[in-house]
CSV table of C-alpha atoms and ligand atoms in Angstrom, one decimal:
chain,number,residue,atom,x,y,z
A,1,MET,CA,0.0,0.0,0.0
A,2,SER,CA,1.3,3.5,-0.8
A,3,ILE,CA,-0.5,5.1,2.1
A,4,GLN,CA,-1.5,4.1,5.6
A,5,LEU,CA,-4.8,5.3,7.0
A,6,THR,CA,-5.1,5.1,10.8
A,7,ARG,CA,-7.3,6.5,13.5
A,8,ARG,CA,-5.6,8.1,16.5
A,9,ASP,CA,-7.9,9.6,19.2
A,10,ASP,CA,-10.2,12.0,17.4
A,11,PHE,CA,-8.0,12.2,14.3
A,12,ALA,CA,-7.7,10.4,11.0
A,13,VAL,CA,-4.1,10.2,9.9
A,14,ILE,CA,-3.0,9.6,6.3
A,15,THR,CA,0.7,8.7,6.1
A,16,LEU,CA,2.3,8.6,2.6
A,17,ASP,CA,4.2,5.4,2.6
A,18,ARG,CA,6.7,5.2,-0.3
A,19,PRO,CA,9.9,6.2,1.6
A,20,ALA,CA,12.2,4.7,-1.1
A,21,ALA,CA,10.8,7.4,-3.5
A,22,LEU,CA,10.6,10.1,-0.7
A,23,ASN,CA,6.8,9.5,-0.6
A,24,ALA,CA,6.4,10.7,-4.2
A,25,LEU,CA,2.8,10.8,-5.4
A,26,ASN,CA,2.2,8.3,-8.2
A,27,TYR,CA,-1.2,7.8,-9.7
A,28,ALA,CA,-2.0,4.9,-7.3
A,29,THR,CA,-1.1,7.0,-4.3
A,30,LEU,CA,-3.5,9.8,-5.4
A,31,GLN,CA,-6.2,7.2,-5.9
A,32,ALA,CA,-5.5,5.7,-2.5
A,33,ILE,CA,-5.8,9.2,-0.9
A,34,ASP,CA,-9.1,9.7,-2.7
A,35,GLU,CA,-10.5,6.4,-1.4
A,36,ALA,CA,-9.2,7.1,2.1
A,37,LEU,CA,-11.1,10.4,2.0
A,38,ASP,CA,-14.3,8.4,1.3
A,39,GLU,CA,-13.6,6.2,4.3
A,40,VAL,CA,-12.7,9.1,6.6
A,41,ALA,CA,-15.9,10.9,5.6
A,42,ALA,CA,-17.9,8.2,7.4
A,43,TRP,CA,-15.8,8.4,10.6
A,44,LYS,CA,-16.6,10.8,13.4
A,45,VAL,CA,-13.2,12.5,13.6
A,46,ARG,CA,-12.4,16.1,14.3
A,47,ALA,CA,-9.4,16.6,12.0
A,48,LEU,CA,-7.6,15.0,9.2
A,49,LEU,CA,-3.8,14.8,9.4
A,50,PHE,CA,-1.3,14.1,6.7
A,51,THR,CA,2.4,13.1,7.1
A,52,GLY,CA,5.1,11.2,5.3
A,53,CYS,CA,6.8,8.0,6.3
A,54,GLY,CA,10.5,8.3,7.4
A,55,ASP,CA,12.5,11.2,8.5
A,56,LYS,CA,13.6,12.6,5.2
A,57,ALA,CA,10.4,13.7,3.4
A,58,PHE,CA,6.8,14.6,3.8
A,59,CYS,CA,6.5,14.2,0.0
A,60,ALA,CA,8.9,14.9,-2.8
A,61,GLY,CA,6.1,15.7,-5.3
A,62,ALA,CA,4.6,13.9,-8.2
A,63,ASP,CA,6.4,10.7,-9.2
A,64,ILE,CA,8.8,11.9,-11.8
A,65,SER,CA,9.4,8.5,-13.2
A,66,GLU,CA,5.7,8.1,-13.9
A,67,LEU,CA,5.5,11.4,-15.5
A,68,LEU,CA,8.1,10.2,-18.0
A,69,ASP,CA,6.0,7.2,-18.9
A,70,ARG,CA,2.9,9.2,-19.7
A,71,ASP,CA,1.9,10.9,-22.9
A,72,ILE,CA,0.3,14.4,-22.6
A,73,PRO,CA,-3.4,13.4,-22.4
A,74,ASP,CA,-2.7,10.9,-19.5
A,75,GLU,CA,-0.6,13.5,-17.7
A,76,TYR,CA,-3.5,15.9,-18.0
A,77,VAL,CA,-5.8,13.3,-16.4
A,78,GLY,CA,-3.2,12.8,-13.7
A,79,THR,CA,-3.1,16.6,-13.0
A,80,ARG,CA,-6.9,16.7,-12.9
A,81,LEU,CA,-6.9,13.8,-10.3
A,82,GLY,CA,-4.4,15.6,-8.1
A,83,GLN,CA,-6.3,18.9,-8.3
A,84,SER,CA,-9.6,17.2,-7.5
A,85,VAL,CA,-8.2,15.2,-4.6
A,86,PHE,CA,-6.5,18.3,-3.1
A,87,SER,CA,-9.7,20.4,-3.6
A,88,ARG,CA,-11.6,17.7,-1.7
A,89,ILE,CA,-9.0,18.0,1.2
A,90,GLU,CA,-9.4,21.8,1.2
A,91,SER,CA,-13.1,21.6,1.5
A,92,PHE,CA,-13.3,18.4,3.6
A,93,PRO,CA,-15.9,18.6,6.4
A,94,VAL,CA,-13.2,18.6,9.0
A,95,PRO,CA,-10.0,20.8,9.0
A,96,SER,CA,-6.8,19.2,7.9
A,97,VAL,CA,-3.3,19.5,9.2
A,98,ALA,CA,-0.1,18.8,7.2
A,99,ALA,CA,2.5,17.5,9.6
A,100,VAL,CA,5.6,18.2,7.5
A,101,ASN,CA,8.8,16.3,8.2
A,102,GLY,CA,11.6,17.1,5.7
A,103,TYR,CA,11.0,17.8,2.0
A,104,ALA,CA,7.6,19.1,0.9
A,105,LEU,CA,8.3,19.7,-2.8
A,106,GLY,CA,6.2,20.0,-5.9
A,107,GLY,CA,3.0,18.0,-5.4
A,108,GLY,CA,4.0,17.4,-1.8
A,109,CYS,CA,4.1,21.2,-1.2
A,110,GLU,CA,0.8,21.4,-3.0
A,111,LEU,CA,-0.7,18.8,-0.7
A,112,ALA,CA,0.4,20.8,2.3
A,113,LEU,CA,-1.0,24.0,0.7
A,114,ALA,CA,-4.4,22.3,0.3
A,115,CYS,CA,-4.5,21.6,4.1
A,116,THR,CA,-6.1,24.0,6.5
A,117,PHE,CA,-3.0,24.1,8.6
A,118,ARG,CA,0.7,23.3,8.2
A,119,VAL,CA,3.0,22.5,11.1
A,120,GLY,CA,6.5,21.3,10.5
A,121,THR,CA,9.8,20.4,12.2
A,122,SER,CA,12.9,22.5,11.7
A,123,SER,CA,13.8,20.0,8.9
A,124,ALA,CA,10.8,21.1,6.9
A,125,LYS,CA,11.7,22.4,3.4
A,126,PHE,CA,9.1,23.6,1.0
A,127,GLY,CA,9.4,24.3,-2.7
A,128,LEU,CA,7.8,24.2,-6.1
A,129,PRO,CA,10.8,23.0,-8.2
A,130,GLU,CA,8.7,22.1,-11.3
A,131,VAL,CA,10.3,25.0,-13.3
A,132,LYS,CA,13.6,23.1,-13.1
A,133,LEU,CA,11.9,20.2,-14.9
A,134,GLY,CA,10.4,22.5,-17.5
A,135,LEU,CA,7.0,22.0,-15.9
A,136,VAL,CA,4.3,24.1,-14.5
A,137,PRO,CA,3.1,23.0,-11.0
A,138,GLY,CA,-0.1,21.0,-11.6
A,139,TYR,CA,-1.8,20.3,-8.3
A,140,GLY,CA,-2.8,23.9,-7.3
A,141,GLY,CA,0.6,25.4,-6.4
A,142,THR,CA,0.4,28.5,-8.7
A,143,GLN,CA,-3.0,29.3,-7.3
A,144,ARG,CA,-2.9,28.4,-3.5
A,145,LEU,CA,0.7,29.7,-2.8
A,146,PRO,CA,0.0,33.3,-3.8
A,147,ARG,CA,-3.2,33.3,-1.9
A,148,LEU,CA,-1.3,32.2,1.2
A,149,VAL,CA,2.0,34.2,1.0
A,150,GLY,CA,1.2,37.0,-1.5
A,151,VAL,CA,2.1,37.3,-5.2
A,152,ALA,CA,5.6,38.6,-4.8
A,153,ALA,CA,6.8,35.9,-2.5
A,154,ALA,CA,5.0,33.2,-4.5
A,155,LEU,CA,6.6,34.3,-7.8
A,156,ASP,CA,10.0,34.3,-6.1
A,157,ILE,CA,9.5,30.7,-4.9
A,158,VAL,CA,7.9,29.3,-8.1
A,159,LEU,CA,10.2,31.0,-10.6
A,160,THR,CA,13.4,30.2,-8.8
A,161,GLY,CA,12.3,26.7,-7.8
A,162,ARG,CA,14.3,27.2,-4.6
A,163,MET,CA,13.7,25.5,-1.3
A,164,VAL,CA,12.1,27.5,1.6
A,165,ALA,CA,13.5,26.4,5.0
A,166,ALA,CA,11.2,26.1,8.1
A,167,ASP,CA,12.1,29.5,9.6
A,168,GLU,CA,11.4,31.4,6.4
A,169,ALA,CA,8.2,29.3,5.9
A,170,LEU,CA,7.0,30.4,9.3
A,171,ARG,CA,7.9,34.1,8.6
A,172,ILE,CA,6.0,34.2,5.3
A,173,GLY,CA,2.9,32.4,6.6
A,174,LEU,CA,3.5,29.1,4.8
A,175,LEU,CA,4.0,27.3,8.2
A,176,HIS,CA,1.7,27.9,11.1
A,177,ARG,CA,4.1,26.5,13.7
A,178,ILE,CA,7.6,25.0,13.9
A,179,VAL,CA,7.2,22.0,16.2
A,180,HIS,CA,9.6,19.7,18.1
A,181,GLY,CA,9.8,16.0,18.6
A,182,ASP,CA,7.5,13.6,16.9
A,183,VAL,CA,5.8,15.5,14.1
A,184,ILE,CA,2.5,13.7,14.2
A,185,GLU,CA,2.2,14.0,18.0
A,186,ALA,CA,3.0,17.7,17.7
A,187,ALA,CA,0.4,18.1,15.0
A,188,MET,CA,-2.2,16.3,17.1
A,189,ALA,CA,-1.3,18.7,20.0
A,190,TYR,CA,-1.7,21.6,17.7
A,191,ALA,CA,-5.1,20.3,16.4
A,192,ARG,CA,-6.4,20.0,20.0
A,193,GLY,CA,-6.3,23.8,20.1
A,194,PHE,CA,-9.4,23.9,17.8
A,195,THR,CA,-11.1,20.5,18.0
A,196,GLY,CA,-13.2,21.4,21.1
A,197,HIS,CA,-15.1,24.1,19.1
A,198,SER,CA,-18.4,23.6,17.3
A,199,MET,CA,-17.6,21.7,14.1
A,200,LEU,CA,-20.4,23.5,12.3
A,201,ALA,CA,-19.0,26.9,13.2
A,202,MET,CA,-15.5,25.8,12.2
A,203,ARG,CA,-16.8,24.6,8.8
A,204,LEU,CA,-18.8,27.7,8.2
A,205,ILE,CA,-15.8,30.0,9.1
A,206,ARG,CA,-13.5,28.0,6.7
A,207,ASP,CA,-16.1,28.3,4.0
A,208,ALA,CA,-16.5,32.0,4.5
A,209,VAL,CA,-12.7,32.6,4.4
A,210,LEU,CA,-12.0,30.3,1.4
A,211,ARG,CA,-15.0,31.6,-0.7
A,212,GLY,CA,-14.3,35.1,0.4
A,213,VAL,CA,-10.7,35.4,-0.9
A,214,ASP,CA,-11.9,34.6,-4.4
A,215,THR,CA,-14.5,37.3,-4.6
A,216,SER,CA,-15.0,41.1,-4.1
A,217,LEU,CA,-15.3,42.5,-0.6
A,218,GLN,CA,-19.0,43.2,-1.1
A,219,ASP,CA,-19.7,39.6,-2.3
A,220,GLY,CA,-17.5,38.3,0.5
A,221,LEU,CA,-19.5,40.3,3.1
A,222,ARG,CA,-22.7,38.8,1.7
A,223,ILE,CA,-21.2,35.3,2.0
A,224,GLU,CA,-20.2,36.1,5.6
A,225,ALA,CA,-23.7,37.4,6.4
A,226,ASP,CA,-25.4,34.3,5.1
A,227,LEU,CA,-23.0,31.9,6.9
A,228,SER,CA,-23.2,33.9,10.1
A,229,THR,CA,-27.0,33.8,10.0
A,230,ILE,CA,-26.8,30.0,9.7
A,231,SER,CA,-24.5,29.8,12.8
A,232,MET,CA,-26.9,32.1,14.8
A,233,ASN,CA,-29.8,29.8,14.0
A,234,SER,CA,-27.9,26.7,14.9
A,235,GLU,CA,-28.1,24.9,18.3
A,236,ASP,CA,-24.4,25.6,19.0
A,237,GLY,CA,-24.9,29.3,18.0
A,238,LYS,CA,-27.7,29.6,20.6
A,239,GLU,CA,-25.9,27.6,23.3
A,240,GLY,CA,-22.6,29.6,23.1
A,241,PRO,CA,-24.2,33.0,24.0
A,242,ARG,CA,-26.5,31.4,26.5
A,243,ALA,CA,-23.6,29.8,28.3
A,244,PHE,CA,-21.6,33.1,28.3
A,245,ILE,CA,-24.5,34.9,29.9
A,246,ALA,CA,-24.9,32.2,32.5
A,247,LYS,CA,-21.1,32.2,33.1
A,248,ARG,CA,-20.7,28.5,32.4
A,249,ALA,CA,-18.9,26.4,29.7
A,250,PRO,CA,-21.0,25.9,26.6
A,251,ARG,CA,-22.4,22.4,25.9
A,252,ILE,CA,-21.3,22.3,22.3
A,253,LEU,CA,-23.6,19.8,20.5
A,254,ASP,CA,-21.8,19.6,17.1
A,255,ARG,CA,-18.3,18.9,18.2
B,301,CAA,N1,9.5,11.2,-8.0
B,301,CAA,C1,10.1,10.0,-8.1
B,301,CAA,N2,11.2,9.6,-7.3
B,301,CAA,C2,11.7,10.5,-6.5
B,301,CAA,C3,11.2,11.8,-6.4
B,301,CAA,C4,10.1,12.1,-7.2
B,301,CAA,N3,9.5,13.3,-7.1
B,301,CAA,N4,12.0,12.5,-5.5
B,301,CAA,C5,12.9,11.6,-5.1
B,301,CAA,N5,12.8,10.4,-5.7
B,301,CAA,C6,13.6,9.2,-5.5
B,301,CAA,C7,14.9,9.3,-6.2
B,301,CAA,O1,14.9,9.0,-7.5
B,301,CAA,C8,15.7,8.3,-5.4
B,301,CAA,O2,15.4,7.1,-5.8
B,301,CAA,P1,16.6,6.0,-6.0
B,301,CAA,O3,17.2,5.8,-4.6
B,301,CAA,O4,15.9,4.8,-6.5
B,301,CAA,O5,17.6,6.6,-7.0
B,301,CAA,C9,15.1,8.5,-4.0
B,301,CAA,O6,13.8,9.0,-4.1
B,301,CAA,C10,16.0,9.4,-3.0
B,301,CAA,O7,16.1,10.6,-3.7
B,301,CAA,P2,17.5,11.3,-3.9
B,301,CAA,O8,18.6,10.3,-4.0
B,301,CAA,O9,17.4,12.3,-5.0
B,301,CAA,O10,17.7,12.0,-2.5
B,301,CAA,P3,18.5,13.3,-2.2
B,301,CAA,O11,18.6,13.4,-0.7
B,301,CAA,O12,19.8,13.4,-3.0
B,301,CAA,O13,17.6,14.5,-2.8
B,301,CAA,C11,15.6,15.7,-3.2
B,301,CAA,C12,16.4,14.8,-2.2
B,301,CAA,C13,16.2,17.1,-3.2
B,301,CAA,C14,14.1,15.9,-2.6
B,301,CAA,C15,15.6,15.1,-4.6
B,301,CAA,O14,15.1,13.8,-4.5
B,301,CAA,C16,14.7,15.8,-5.5
B,301,CAA,O15,15.0,16.9,-6.0
B,301,CAA,N6,13.5,15.2,-5.9
B,301,CAA,C17,12.6,15.8,-6.9
B,301,CAA,C18,11.8,16.9,-6.3
B,301,CAA,C19,10.9,17.5,-7.4
B,301,CAA,O16,11.4,18.0,-8.4
B,301,CAA,N7,9.6,17.5,-7.2
B,301,CAA,C20,8.6,18.0,-8.1
B,301,CAA,C21,8.1,16.8,-8.9
B,301,CAA,S1,7.0,17.3,-10.3
B,301,CAA,C22,5.6,17.7,-9.6
B,301,CAA,O17,5.4,17.6,-8.4
B,301,CAA,C23,4.5,18.3,-10.5
B,301,CAA,C24,3.3,18.7,-9.8
B,301,CAA,O18,3.0,19.9,-9.6
B,301,CAA,C25,2.2,17.8,-9.4
């Protein structure tokens, strides 16, 4: 199997498991992630975590040897699969955390970009080196990176193909935290910082932010008003203010 899917506490953990190829994403791995998402959708978990097997790499990108074997139409289908799987992760019902150990390059960086959060050890190294292969990043990198770090920083990273070390990644907003020790334990500890909140409120907020960045301020404010109204009419949205007034902890129903 090219991935392992496990459940740890309230978390689903997908571990890319091709260490001999630095966890590169071949077609079978992308399909396995897609199938794992189907399975996790039926679980009651509060977050989805991704990591890579071994110390060296989170994921070194699309499997280059497989790209060589493909003619252009197949490569196009491969790109579409990567884009669709990563978009599923971005809008998955529960937030996702990329636990980055070592290289997160090309499609591996793009997988991390599709996650809601990125935490990494000091060995984490991000990059979109496709330009060095004469390729355009194909799993969302040219679109998600500028949305996260701004156009100037994204152009610098994509056009030089250079690697971004953990401290710079933290500074430009690519990493949310630099963590120490076991990366998956650290990612679970990070995730516990939000998993006690109403899952409905979290989902609506993510939806408001992600839909809002792709639209005008006026349209974004309308999206926010609609989603805010849904939250106010929800059981959790009534219980939270009630508990505040009563000076007690809220009994969040949709955890
Ligand atoms: N695909 C397939 N195999 C890969 C791979 C990849 N992306 N990255 C590494 N490997 C393999 C190597 O071929 C090598 O295999 P062998 O031992 O059988 O020779 C093994 O993993 C270890 O790699 P290295 O010997 O190269 O390890 P290193 O420590 O010297 O270098 C590295 C590490 C800098 C990450 C280097 O492996 C590297 O540059 N990898 C390619 C990174 C890259 O260009 N990624 C973008 C891919 S294209 C893409 O992702 C398109 C897209 O947008 C979807």
